[in-house]
């Protein structure tokens, strides 16, 4: 059958469990599988005779099986397979004496042990790769990789004659030739010595089986490229991709075994040298089935591999050098696709029509009425926005500002420019608490002696009559400002004269939600996206490249720096001093936040608790892949294809399970504990979580602001927009489990009234651990850009920018926003030149298709498109 990148995996594999396991990794088509890249590659394995073995150093050798013994384990259920091997013939080629070693396999499944013992029967020729140890004075390899070798590689494979011991009776009684992993010893040695890619695996499928499947798909693509289907039955038995689930996959197609026969030195040289010429028949055939995305002219300038060659070098590398060259090629490909998409989006936006808002009289009247002077940064951004909104095409601008830098004033000025021109403006806030706060603040700002502007509040928690009134006001088209929550995305919301959409805290909204507002009228409204989440400039230019970007870095006068203290939870003396300090601030008429990641103790101990609106970002500094493999009974290290590869199905792994982290603190638990402390005797507490109804949230915030309940124990629902000037202290429990940018956001809830302020980061992280090092970053820095840079390097763009925004989990898999700045810059220059010469990419069809795939749908959508 003809196979392409879009061919479903389910049509190629009859092992439904394997198909299901691959699907759980997001691998639906052959193209998905080829772009499921390994996260590392192993170093080549040294070729040594048993006499040359060094404990703890991986090695490979050829040997002959002398004895096979299956031993039931009495101490626990299961079996042990002991295989004695002799490398006398192989040792002679290395001018050393032969030695006997023992191969040991453990499993709770007798079928697996029987399968292994049948493959490694007495007299069988094998090639072994593993790490030697010594047990009872004898050299031993535990669960090594084993490839069986055809004892007579010159025998006609179609011959009906089979040597004794090499035939097995089928159900019908006919003799079937034994299937071997390799046709020759040289081929088998080459395979086990070469570097091997390692993939993120799960308890359902191992890295080795992922590798096996991908190699099979490459085989099928190569055959499609040559126009030959091959022997279907032989392909089924050999690769296990179609039909049975074979134990190994032939990957000798990329090397010339004949030229290496009998020479172990030549084998060693081959597995340690790069062969990236790209001239082999395999690659030529694969190119027919895997077209390149990067235009040839650009590929030649940057000395990049063809896409087909890169896939081959990543999934079946001849050397580590070749592997890294391929990774670099596909990183550039992703950069070119993303930057082309960003620039195309900007071009398309300039071709649409928007309301030109050139009347700035009302805006200037507002600025003149302010009881304080604008900062230089605020004035500059307001002028930039005014120039954008005066154009007949829609403004697309990202405004990033530190917590408390005055973004709201800038947004009001922009909205008043739209209102002054006779149009409507809507500001969308992520929570009802923040929307109501904006409504009160903005209403007071724009309604005074000098001006009167209609301000309408629209939230999902409003009473039906009030909601209908707000919807009617918006539908009238009369000039004014509308403050809304997610209710603005409802089909019942209509604003016929909408000229400006302001999105507050952009990472709380999906791309489709924002676009639903911009696509409702005949003209496209201007867009102002605001965020206090610090984003490094390199990341902003990458992910928000189709927006003009403004930064507010200058804080208004009166703001004092927040003192940040990391408090080990196990340090009772420091904890008590912290609570005593907070009590002093409360007695002085100030307020204190206490933040917990979960609502109550009944939740899953590993969960984030208050999901959705509260948006807790749990940080995990361990290896998901290693924990998953440990849970599945596998060592997370290297094992290749061959007789031992299925040991994950039932082997007893000595790899310990990762120690579980302690459960996260909960709001209900901490509120109860704090109220029982003598430091808080007589102090009223309140709690606030995302699961509270809107009326409760409003009442709790009112009581906290007034001082009726001066301590508020909450989830991260307070992260954005909550403005209580009297709040001077914030305690964040489980601080080591948050992202740095989120900690910076939470810290910004205090010190907004000009008083001294403190942020206490309570942590259970071990000293000198990665989590403790992360907290030191925020302990020593108040610079949001510096913190964001560290956060991006530690966690990745998906966590910092929001997965629904960045698309890094599905759209980009190799490109690193921070480290690959140079690659991104080159790709942006190339994309700009390409689009200048060919705006529709009619001469770069494959690139055009890749750009369309990248920008289509929610997960792989560009942030600002």
Tab-separated table of C-alpha atoms in Angstrom, residues 246-589:
chain	number	residue	atom	x	y	z
A	246	UNK	CA	7.618	-8.433	16.220
A	247	UNK	CA	10.344	-8.104	18.791
A	248	UNK	CA	12.798	-6.268	16.623
A	249	UNK	CA	13.131	-4.034	13.596
A	250	UNK	CA	15.734	-4.238	10.868
A	251	UNK	CA	17.637	-0.999	10.620
A	252	UNK	CA	20.603	-2.245	8.578
A	253	UNK	CA	19.281	-0.468	5.509
A	254	UNK	CA	21.455	2.586	6.195
A	255	UNK	CA	24.814	0.824	6.181
A	256	UNK	CA	26.869	-1.394	3.908
A	257	UNK	CA	27.484	-4.614	5.801
A	258	UNK	CA	29.483	-6.251	3.005
A	259	UNK	CA	32.272	-3.722	3.264
A	260	UNK	CA	32.709	-4.434	6.982
A	261	UNK	CA	32.598	-8.234	7.045
A	262	UNK	CA	35.065	-9.692	9.514
A	263	UNK	CA	36.465	-6.367	10.671
A	264	UNK	CA	35.505	-5.274	14.182
A	265	UNK	CA	37.779	-2.245	13.891
A	266	UNK	CA	35.832	-1.121	10.853
A	267	UNK	CA	32.604	-1.545	12.812
A	268	UNK	CA	33.926	0.609	15.628
A	269	UNK	CA	35.001	3.272	13.158
A	270	UNK	CA	31.630	3.243	11.472
A	271	UNK	CA	29.559	3.659	14.626
A	272	UNK	CA	31.650	6.592	15.832
A	273	UNK	CA	31.872	8.547	12.560
A	274	UNK	CA	29.214	10.749	10.989
A	275	UNK	CA	27.748	9.835	7.640
A	276	UNK	CA	25.577	12.761	6.687
A	277	UNK	CA	26.267	12.887	2.985
A	278	UNK	CA	22.650	12.215	2.168
A	279	UNK	CA	23.521	10.349	-1.032
A	280	UNK	CA	22.381	6.834	-0.070
A	281	UNK	CA	19.529	5.212	-2.010
A	282	UNK	CA	17.516	5.071	1.230
A	283	UNK	CA	17.493	8.845	1.630
A	284	UNK	CA	16.810	9.422	-2.053
A	285	UNK	CA	13.774	7.146	-1.813
A	286	UNK	CA	12.617	8.734	1.429
A	287	UNK	CA	12.799	12.197	-0.129
A	288	UNK	CA	10.129	11.144	-2.586
A	289	UNK	CA	7.729	10.364	0.258
A	290	UNK	CA	8.791	13.205	2.624
A	291	UNK	CA	8.898	16.547	0.803
A	292	UNK	CA	10.956	19.328	2.346
A	293	UNK	CA	9.280	22.342	3.929
A	294	UNK	CA	12.269	24.697	3.839
A	295	UNK	CA	12.848	26.009	0.293
A	296	UNK	CA	16.022	24.641	-1.273
A	297	UNK	CA	17.595	28.083	-1.679
A	298	UNK	CA	17.350	28.735	2.078
A	299	UNK	CA	18.469	25.208	2.910
A	300	UNK	CA	21.639	25.667	0.872
A	301	UNK	CA	22.461	29.029	2.476
A	302	UNK	CA	22.265	27.596	6.006
A	303	UNK	CA	23.718	24.153	5.084
A	304	UNK	CA	20.645	22.335	6.356
A	305	UNK	CA	19.656	18.718	5.792
A	306	UNK	CA	16.693	17.722	3.671
A	307	UNK	CA	13.700	16.995	5.924
A	308	UNK	CA	13.762	13.297	5.033
A	309	UNK	CA	17.441	13.043	5.874
A	310	UNK	CA	16.858	14.876	9.155
A	311	UNK	CA	14.080	12.466	10.173
A	312	UNK	CA	16.379	9.546	9.433
A	313	UNK	CA	19.288	11.085	11.337
A	314	UNK	CA	17.119	11.823	14.397
A	315	UNK	CA	15.337	8.491	14.661
A	316	UNK	CA	18.180	6.265	13.411
A	317	UNK	CA	21.408	8.255	13.831
A	318	UNK	CA	24.777	6.998	12.612
A	319	UNK	CA	26.492	9.264	15.146
A	320	UNK	CA	25.660	11.792	17.826
A	321	UNK	CA	27.035	14.529	15.563
A	322	UNK	CA	24.568	13.580	12.838
A	323	UNK	CA	21.732	13.519	15.393
A	324	UNK	CA	22.457	17.070	16.561
A	325	UNK	CA	22.798	18.320	12.977
A	326	UNK	CA	19.330	16.962	12.276
A	327	UNK	CA	17.893	18.583	15.409
A	328	UNK	CA	19.353	21.927	14.320
A	329	UNK	CA	17.772	21.522	10.881
A	330	UNK	CA	14.305	20.867	12.240
A	331	UNK	CA	14.630	23.652	14.804
A	332	UNK	CA	15.224	26.057	11.952
A	333	UNK	CA	12.258	24.574	10.080
A	334	UNK	CA	9.984	25.274	13.045
A	335	UNK	CA	11.380	28.799	13.347
A	336	UNK	CA	10.741	29.493	9.664
A	337	UNK	CA	7.185	28.152	9.819
A	338	UNK	CA	6.291	30.125	12.955
A	339	UNK	CA	7.824	33.382	11.760
A	340	UNK	CA	6.223	33.075	8.334
A	341	UNK	CA	2.867	32.561	10.041
A	342	UNK	CA	3.424	35.591	12.276
A	343	UNK	CA	4.329	37.853	9.358
A	344	UNK	CA	1.432	36.578	7.248
A	345	UNK	CA	-0.962	37.316	10.090
A	346	UNK	CA	0.326	40.881	10.263
A	347	UNK	CA	-0.121	41.263	6.490
A	348	UNK	CA	-3.676	39.946	6.594
A	349	UNK	CA	-4.606	42.256	9.474
A	350	UNK	CA	-3.439	45.291	7.502
A	351	UNK	CA	-5.827	44.341	4.689
A	352	UNK	CA	-8.970	44.583	6.864
A	353	UNK	CA	-10.924	47.745	7.686
A	354	UNK	CA	-11.371	49.345	11.121
A	355	UNK	CA	-12.986	52.454	12.574
A	356	UNK	CA	-10.528	55.345	12.427
A	357	UNK	CA	-10.569	57.039	15.845
A	358	UNK	CA	-8.718	60.308	15.376
A	359	UNK	CA	-10.634	62.530	17.857
A	360	UNK	CA	-8.529	62.675	21.025
A	361	UNK	CA	-10.285	65.564	22.798
A	362	UNK	CA	-12.092	63.354	25.326
A	363	UNK	CA	-8.890	61.429	25.995
A	364	UNK	CA	-6.941	64.632	26.655
A	365	UNK	CA	-9.704	65.883	28.962
A	366	UNK	CA	-9.391	62.650	30.964
A	367	UNK	CA	-5.599	62.934	31.248
A	368	UNK	CA	-5.897	66.526	32.423
A	369	UNK	CA	-8.372	65.514	35.141
A	370	UNK	CA	-6.068	62.909	36.702
A	371	UNK	CA	-4.856	63.825	40.217
A	372	UNK	CA	-1.342	62.603	39.389
A	373	UNK	CA	1.237	62.969	36.656
A	374	UNK	CA	1.577	60.199	34.093
A	375	UNK	CA	4.955	58.522	33.848
A	376	UNK	CA	7.020	59.019	30.740
A	377	UNK	CA	6.311	55.427	29.713
A	378	UNK	CA	2.561	55.887	30.045
A	379	UNK	CA	2.592	59.025	27.886
A	380	UNK	CA	4.661	57.316	25.215
A	381	UNK	CA	2.382	54.269	25.044
A	382	UNK	CA	-0.781	56.430	24.989
A	383	UNK	CA	0.636	58.369	22.035
A	384	UNK	CA	1.536	55.144	20.197
A	385	UNK	CA	-1.973	53.774	20.718
A	386	UNK	CA	-3.520	57.045	19.540
A	387	UNK	CA	-1.506	56.897	16.311
A	388	UNK	CA	-2.534	53.245	15.770
A	389	UNK	CA	-6.236	53.895	16.351
A	390	UNK	CA	-6.249	56.824	13.918
A	391	UNK	CA	-5.535	54.376	11.068
A	392	UNK	CA	-8.232	52.732	8.947
A	393	UNK	CA	-6.794	49.252	9.580
A	394	UNK	CA	-7.044	47.581	13.007
A	395	UNK	CA	-4.467	48.229	15.675
A	396	UNK	CA	-2.910	45.102	17.159
A	397	UNK	CA	-0.842	45.971	20.195
A	398	UNK	CA	0.435	44.106	23.229
A	399	UNK	CA	0.937	46.165	26.370
A	400	UNK	CA	3.138	44.473	28.930
A	401	UNK	CA	3.650	46.209	32.240
A	402	UNK	CA	4.919	45.412	35.682
A	403	UNK	CA	2.341	44.950	38.404
A	404	UNK	CA	1.214	48.454	39.374
A	405	UNK	CA	2.802	50.192	36.380
A	406	UNK	CA	-0.448	51.905	35.383
A	407	UNK	CA	-1.799	49.784	32.527
A	408	UNK	CA	-5.407	50.535	33.509
A	409	UNK	CA	-4.942	54.287	32.972
A	410	UNK	CA	-3.481	53.601	29.520
A	411	UNK	CA	-6.446	51.355	28.679
A	412	UNK	CA	-8.968	53.989	29.804
A	413	UNK	CA	-7.243	56.617	27.659
A	414	UNK	CA	-7.500	54.287	24.639
A	415	UNK	CA	-11.167	53.540	25.302
A	416	UNK	CA	-11.988	57.223	25.650
A	417	UNK	CA	-10.380	57.859	22.272
A	418	UNK	CA	-12.870	55.372	20.779
A	419	UNK	CA	-15.794	56.894	22.705
A	420	UNK	CA	-14.740	60.413	21.706
A	421	UNK	CA	-14.893	59.334	18.063
A	422	UNK	CA	-18.483	58.164	18.561
A	423	UNK	CA	-17.899	54.434	19.026
A	424	UNK	CA	-18.000	51.732	21.698
A	425	UNK	CA	-15.132	50.103	23.595
A	426	UNK	CA	-15.177	46.895	25.626
A	427	UNK	CA	-12.734	45.828	28.320
A	428	UNK	CA	-12.788	42.080	29.046
A	429	UNK	CA	-11.555	40.953	32.478
A	430	UNK	CA	-10.895	37.314	33.459
A	431	UNK	CA	-12.900	37.302	36.722
A	432	UNK	CA	-16.035	38.936	38.071
A	433	UNK	CA	-14.097	40.366	41.020
A	434	UNK	CA	-11.726	42.147	38.660
A	435	UNK	CA	-14.547	43.242	36.315
A	436	UNK	CA	-16.472	44.816	39.176
A	437	UNK	CA	-13.330	46.501	40.435
A	438	UNK	CA	-12.633	47.904	36.962
A	439	UNK	CA	-16.249	49.094	36.741
A	440	UNK	CA	-16.012	51.007	40.000
A	441	UNK	CA	-12.568	52.468	39.268
A	442	UNK	CA	-13.254	53.472	35.671
A	443	UNK	CA	-16.707	54.883	36.459
A	444	UNK	CA	-15.125	57.173	39.034
A	445	UNK	CA	-12.408	58.211	36.573
A	446	UNK	CA	-14.641	59.164	33.629
A	447	UNK	CA	-17.651	60.630	35.418
A	448	UNK	CA	-16.941	63.919	37.129
A	449	UNK	CA	-17.344	67.641	36.713
A	450	UNK	CA	-15.568	67.767	33.364
A	451	UNK	CA	-16.983	64.664	31.607
A	452	UNK	CA	-19.753	62.108	31.683
A	453	UNK	CA	-19.222	58.773	29.925
A	454	UNK	CA	-21.618	55.821	30.012
A	455	UNK	CA	-19.994	52.770	31.659
A	456	UNK	CA	-21.832	49.429	31.536
A	457	UNK	CA	-21.046	46.305	33.562
A	458	UNK	CA	-21.801	42.875	32.076
A	459	UNK	CA	-21.017	39.661	33.989
A	460	UNK	CA	-22.355	36.151	34.019
A	461	UNK	CA	-23.375	36.451	37.673
A	462	UNK	CA	-25.728	39.405	37.236
A	463	UNK	CA	-29.436	39.094	37.904
A	464	UNK	CA	-31.481	38.520	34.775
A	465	UNK	CA	-33.044	41.985	34.724
A	466	UNK	CA	-29.691	43.747	35.162
A	467	UNK	CA	-28.099	41.523	32.559
A	468	UNK	CA	-30.825	42.271	30.006
A	469	UNK	CA	-30.441	45.992	30.652
A	470	UNK	CA	-26.670	45.785	30.121
A	471	UNK	CA	-27.109	43.790	26.897
A	472	UNK	CA	-29.659	46.298	25.624
A	473	UNK	CA	-27.310	49.190	26.374
A	474	UNK	CA	-24.526	47.501	24.407
A	475	UNK	CA	-26.867	46.587	21.529
A	476	UNK	CA	-28.026	50.219	21.211
A	477	UNK	CA	-24.659	51.129	19.738
A	478	UNK	CA	-24.448	54.325	21.790
A	479	UNK	CA	-20.894	55.492	22.519
A	480	UNK	CA	-19.634	54.221	25.856
A	481	UNK	CA	-17.403	51.798	27.741
A	482	UNK	CA	-18.468	48.221	28.483
A	483	UNK	CA	-16.725	46.269	31.252
A	484	UNK	CA	-17.353	42.528	30.838
A	485	UNK	CA	-16.202	39.084	31.825
A	486	UNK	CA	-16.458	35.979	29.622
A	487	UNK	CA	-20.085	37.044	29.102
A	488	UNK	CA	-18.778	39.249	26.283
A	489	UNK	CA	-18.035	36.099	24.276
A	490	UNK	CA	-21.671	34.981	24.454
A	491	UNK	CA	-23.737	35.133	21.265
A	492	UNK	CA	-26.256	37.333	23.149
A	493	UNK	CA	-23.685	40.134	23.419
A	494	UNK	CA	-23.903	42.555	20.491
A	495	UNK	CA	-22.097	45.899	20.162
A	496	UNK	CA	-22.703	47.201	16.622
A	497	UNK	CA	-20.359	50.180	16.920
A	498	UNK	CA	-17.491	48.379	18.630
A	499	UNK	CA	-14.223	50.111	17.748
A	500	UNK	CA	-11.849	48.840	20.464
A	501	UNK	CA	-11.423	45.568	22.362
A	502	UNK	CA	-9.157	45.608	25.415
A	503	UNK	CA	-8.196	42.191	26.804
A	504	UNK	CA	-6.924	42.315	30.390
A	505	UNK	CA	-4.565	39.477	31.366
A	506	UNK	CA	-4.448	37.929	27.908
A	507	UNK	CA	-3.210	34.517	29.061
A	508	UNK	CA	-6.581	33.842	30.736
A	509	UNK	CA	-8.376	33.801	27.365
A	510	UNK	CA	-8.146	31.566	24.328
A	511	UNK	CA	-7.463	32.846	20.837
A	512	UNK	CA	-10.907	31.799	19.610
A	513	UNK	CA	-12.604	33.820	22.362
A	514	UNK	CA	-10.776	36.996	21.433
A	515	UNK	CA	-11.429	36.489	17.740
A	516	UNK	CA	-15.149	35.943	18.377
A	517	UNK	CA	-15.379	39.570	19.547
A	518	UNK	CA	-13.385	40.960	16.655
A	519	UNK	CA	-15.376	39.123	13.974
A	520	UNK	CA	-18.900	40.282	14.900
A	521	UNK	CA	-19.132	43.646	13.225
A	522	UNK	CA	-18.743	44.789	9.648
A	523	UNK	CA	-15.428	46.399	10.589
A	524	UNK	CA	-12.699	44.808	12.659
A	525	UNK	CA	-12.210	46.574	16.018
A	526	UNK	CA	-8.799	47.657	17.224
A	527	UNK	CA	-7.187	45.270	19.706
A	528	UNK	CA	-5.213	46.120	22.835
A	529	UNK	CA	-3.936	43.096	24.745
A	530	UNK	CA	-2.610	43.747	28.259
A	531	UNK	CA	-0.643	41.497	30.565
A	532	UNK	CA	1.216	41.857	33.840
A	533	UNK	CA	2.769	38.430	33.362
A	534	UNK	CA	6.393	39.285	32.656
A	535	UNK	CA	7.440	37.978	29.247
A	536	UNK	CA	11.035	38.344	28.020
A	537	UNK	CA	11.384	40.516	24.941
A	538	UNK	CA	12.737	37.598	22.918
A	539	UNK	CA	9.685	35.508	23.760
A	540	UNK	CA	7.305	38.391	23.100
A	541	UNK	CA	8.845	39.052	19.687
A	542	UNK	CA	8.510	35.346	18.863
A	543	UNK	CA	5.013	34.620	20.092
A	544	UNK	CA	3.441	38.040	19.650
A	545	UNK	CA	5.317	38.913	16.491
A	546	UNK	CA	2.210	40.079	14.645
A	547	UNK	CA	1.527	42.671	17.366
A	548	UNK	CA	3.236	45.937	18.037
A	549	UNK	CA	4.668	45.606	21.536
A	550	UNK	CA	4.845	48.227	24.262
A	551	UNK	CA	6.501	47.842	27.660
A	552	UNK	CA	5.709	49.790	30.821
A	553	UNK	CA	8.707	49.394	33.094
A	554	UNK	CA	8.522	52.622	35.107
A	555	UNK	CA	6.469	52.397	38.304
A	556	UNK	CA	4.395	55.381	39.454
A	557	UNK	CA	5.759	57.399	42.343
A	558	UNK	CA	5.072	56.231	45.897
A	559	UNK	CA	5.558	52.511	45.267
A	560	UNK	CA	8.117	50.976	47.621
A	561	UNK	CA	10.032	47.778	46.822
A	562	UNK	CA	8.516	44.605	48.259
A	563	UNK	CA	10.743	42.717	50.667
A	564	UNK	CA	10.728	39.025	49.770
A	565	UNK	CA	11.625	36.340	52.323
A	566	UNK	CA	11.913	32.582	51.688
A	567	UNK	CA	10.687	30.724	54.790
A	568	UNK	CA	11.409	26.976	55.199
A	569	UNK	CA	8.206	25.485	56.558
A	570	UNK	CA	10.160	23.137	58.812
A	571	UNK	CA	11.783	26.118	60.548
A	572	UNK	CA	9.264	26.629	63.378
A	573	UNK	CA	11.126	29.616	64.847
A	574	UNK	CA	11.062	31.570	61.564
A	575	UNK	CA	7.445	30.626	60.911
A	576	UNK	CA	6.445	31.933	64.358
A	577	UNK	CA	8.382	35.174	63.792
A	578	UNK	CA	6.637	35.629	60.439
A	579	UNK	CA	3.179	35.272	62.003
A	580	UNK	CA	4.142	37.669	64.819
A	581	UNK	CA	5.263	40.234	62.231
A	582	UNK	CA	1.982	39.906	60.336
A	583	UNK	CA	0.030	40.454	63.572
A	584	UNK	CA	1.902	43.722	64.119
A	585	UNK	CA	0.960	44.902	60.637
A	586	UNK	CA	-2.679	43.945	61.244
A	587	UNK	CA	-2.687	45.904	64.503
A	588	UNK	CA	-1.426	48.868	62.475
A	589	UNK	CA	-4.571	48.703	60.341
